[in-house]
Amino acid sequence: MENNYSENFKVIDNYLMVRMPEEVDHHKSGYISRTADDYIMKEGVGNVVFDFEDTRFMDSSGIGIIIGRYKKISYFGGKVFAINTDTRIKRTLMICGLHKVIEIME
Amino acid sequence: MELGQKIENGMEGRTGIRNEMQMSFDAISENEAFARLAVSAFVMPLNPTVEEISDIKTAVSEAVTNAIIHGYDEEYRQENDRETKKVQLHCRIEKDMLYIQVKDTGKGIEDIAKAMEPLFTTRPELERSGMGFAFMEAFMDRLEVVSEPGCGTVVLMEKRLRMAEEADEL
Ligand SMILES: Nc1ncnc2c1ncn2[C@@H]1O[C@H](COP(=O)(O)OP(=O)(O)OP(=O)(O)O)[C@@H](O)[C@H]1O
Ligand SMILES: [Mg+2]
């Protein structure tokens, strides 16, 4: 699972695209954060896009992933995006006030 | 007569449902998904909406994850390497009510009121955001936390599920 998952990280121009798994929880979050940080460091990307197209479940661990990456890249003026968010994920992000610091798109 | 009675009860729907389940599993992250799935399968006879299932899954995931990462944290594991680290999950359905209890026998919480404040976390270095209890509160109808330092933590949650009839009307 972990090996295959790396194909869900892609760098396009100055953007790291992260395709989030079906279920985003504590079990998966450490790997996603570590891998994203590897790309941010090695490839020097400025912005991160989290794609929730496949995601059917997310708990507070997903919030931790997003805030953690936001803290890293916003320091250098980078932006974080959440795309393909269904109403559920959108609501979860908004309860935390994340819509104030990242760009959320349906 | 007996068969007729059974059919009638069946047709009557969920009003008479009473059910209970209890399980205990190792405090490892693999079991977070397992616990969520077990509870959603358990509530299926109540014919919950997709939204309700999501609410329940999130709340269970938060409570179980907390038991694993906070209740049995590294410090606890080092000091208690012989103890079994188990999370207990207890669910009960009564009519249209769902009661969930998640219990660990880990390190416990010193200041429960503080712990329940949104954005409060003792583990920012693990990228915890302090939103777990806030989600449990937002997605369930009632949340109660009982904890004793050195003994463990019990999280009690309740949710009223809309009756199948109501859901069908929508
Ligand atoms: N089962 C538990 N045993 C011991 N301490 C706990 C337990 N559950 C919660 N806590 C304490 O309460 C705090 C708040 O919990 P909460 O779930 O709201 O946030 P978090 O787990 O820190 O972050 P997040 O849930 O957003 O990842 C935790 O940081 C921890 O100190
Ligand atoms: Mg938590």
PDB file of C-alpha atoms in Angstrom, chain A residues 23 25-27 29 33 37 56-61 63-65 67-69 72 88 91-92 95-96, chain B residues 29-30 32-33 36 51 54-55 57-58 61-62 65 68-69 119 127-129 131-132 134-135 138-139:
ATOM      1  CA  GLU A  23      -9.859   7.020   4.116  1.00  0.00           C
ATOM      2  CA  ASP A  25      -7.044   8.759   9.360  1.00  0.00           C
ATOM      3  CA  HIS A  26      -4.188   8.543  11.874  1.00  0.00           C
ATOM      4  CA  HIS A  27      -3.063   5.224  10.378  1.00  0.00           C
ATOM      5  CA  SER A  29      -1.498  10.449   8.055  1.00  0.00           C
ATOM      6  CA  SER A  33       2.879  14.069   5.772  1.00  0.00           C
ATOM      7  CA  ASP A  37       7.549  16.984   3.123  1.00  0.00           C
ATOM      8  CA  ARG A  56     -14.855   9.081   1.487  1.00  0.00           C
ATOM      9  CA  PHE A  57     -13.698   9.485   5.079  1.00  0.00           C
ATOM     10  CA  MET A  58     -11.536  11.978   6.950  1.00  0.00           C
ATOM     11  CA  ASP A  59     -11.084  12.673  10.649  1.00  0.00           C
ATOM     12  CA  SER A  60      -8.956  15.198  12.561  1.00  0.00           C
ATOM     13  CA  SER A  61      -5.788  13.468  11.339  1.00  0.00           C
ATOM     14  CA  ILE A  63      -6.695  18.429   9.544  1.00  0.00           C
ATOM     15  CA  GLY A  64      -3.254  17.782  11.051  1.00  0.00           C
ATOM     16  CA  ILE A  65      -1.814  16.931   7.623  1.00  0.00           C
ATOM     17  CA  ILE A  67      -2.166  22.477   8.914  1.00  0.00           C
ATOM     18  CA  GLY A  68       1.293  20.895   9.123  1.00  0.00           C
ATOM     19  CA  ARG A  69       1.988  21.467   5.403  1.00  0.00           C
ATOM     20  CA  LYS A  72       5.807  24.709   6.286  1.00  0.00           C
ATOM     21  CA  ARG A  88     -18.774  16.337   4.189  1.00  0.00           C
ATOM     22  CA  ARG A  91     -17.861  20.893   6.485  1.00  0.00           C
ATOM     23  CA  THR A  92     -15.051  19.153   8.394  1.00  0.00           C
ATOM     24  CA  ILE A  95     -15.504  23.517  11.507  1.00  0.00           C
ATOM     25  CA  CYS A  96     -11.761  24.028  12.037  1.00  0.00           C
TER      26      CYS A  96
ATOM     27  CA  SER B  29      -3.607   2.246  14.291  1.00  0.00           C
ATOM     28  CA  GLU B  30      -4.744  -0.581  11.955  1.00  0.00           C
ATOM     29  CA  GLU B  32      -9.047   2.557  13.756  1.00  0.00           C
ATOM     30  CA  ALA B  33     -10.639   1.614  10.429  1.00  0.00           C
ATOM     31  CA  ARG B  36     -15.349   2.533  12.439  1.00  0.00           C
ATOM     32  CA  GLU B  51     -24.766  11.692   6.847  1.00  0.00           C
ATOM     33  CA  SER B  54     -20.346   9.659   8.504  1.00  0.00           C
ATOM     34  CA  ASP B  55     -20.983  11.413  11.818  1.00  0.00           C
ATOM     35  CA  LYS B  57     -17.646   6.955  11.909  1.00  0.00           C
ATOM     36  CA  THR B  58     -15.840  10.241  12.557  1.00  0.00           C
ATOM     37  CA  SER B  61     -12.431   7.292  14.838  1.00  0.00           C
ATOM     38  CA  GLU B  62     -11.609  10.294  17.055  1.00  0.00           C
ATOM     39  CA  THR B  65      -7.406   7.317  17.856  1.00  0.00           C
ATOM     40  CA  ILE B  68      -4.199   4.783  20.901  1.00  0.00           C
ATOM     41  CA  ILE B  69      -2.050   7.921  20.657  1.00  0.00           C
ATOM     42  CA  LEU B 119      -7.584  23.390  19.308  1.00  0.00           C
ATOM     43  CA  GLU B 127       0.610  17.134  14.126  1.00  0.00           C
ATOM     44  CA  ARG B 128      -2.452  16.697  16.282  1.00  0.00           C
ATOM     45  CA  SER B 129      -4.735  19.689  15.855  1.00  0.00           C
ATOM     46  CA  MET B 131     -10.045  18.984  17.119  1.00  0.00           C
ATOM     47  CA  GLY B 132     -10.930  15.418  18.161  1.00  0.00           C
ATOM     48  CA  ALA B 134     -14.730  19.185  19.022  1.00  0.00           C
ATOM     49  CA  PHE B 135     -15.664  16.762  16.206  1.00  0.00           C
ATOM     50  CA  ALA B 138     -20.254  18.426  16.630  1.00  0.00           C
ATOM     51  CA  PHE B 139     -21.231  15.077  15.146  1.00  0.00           C
TER      52      PHE B 139
END
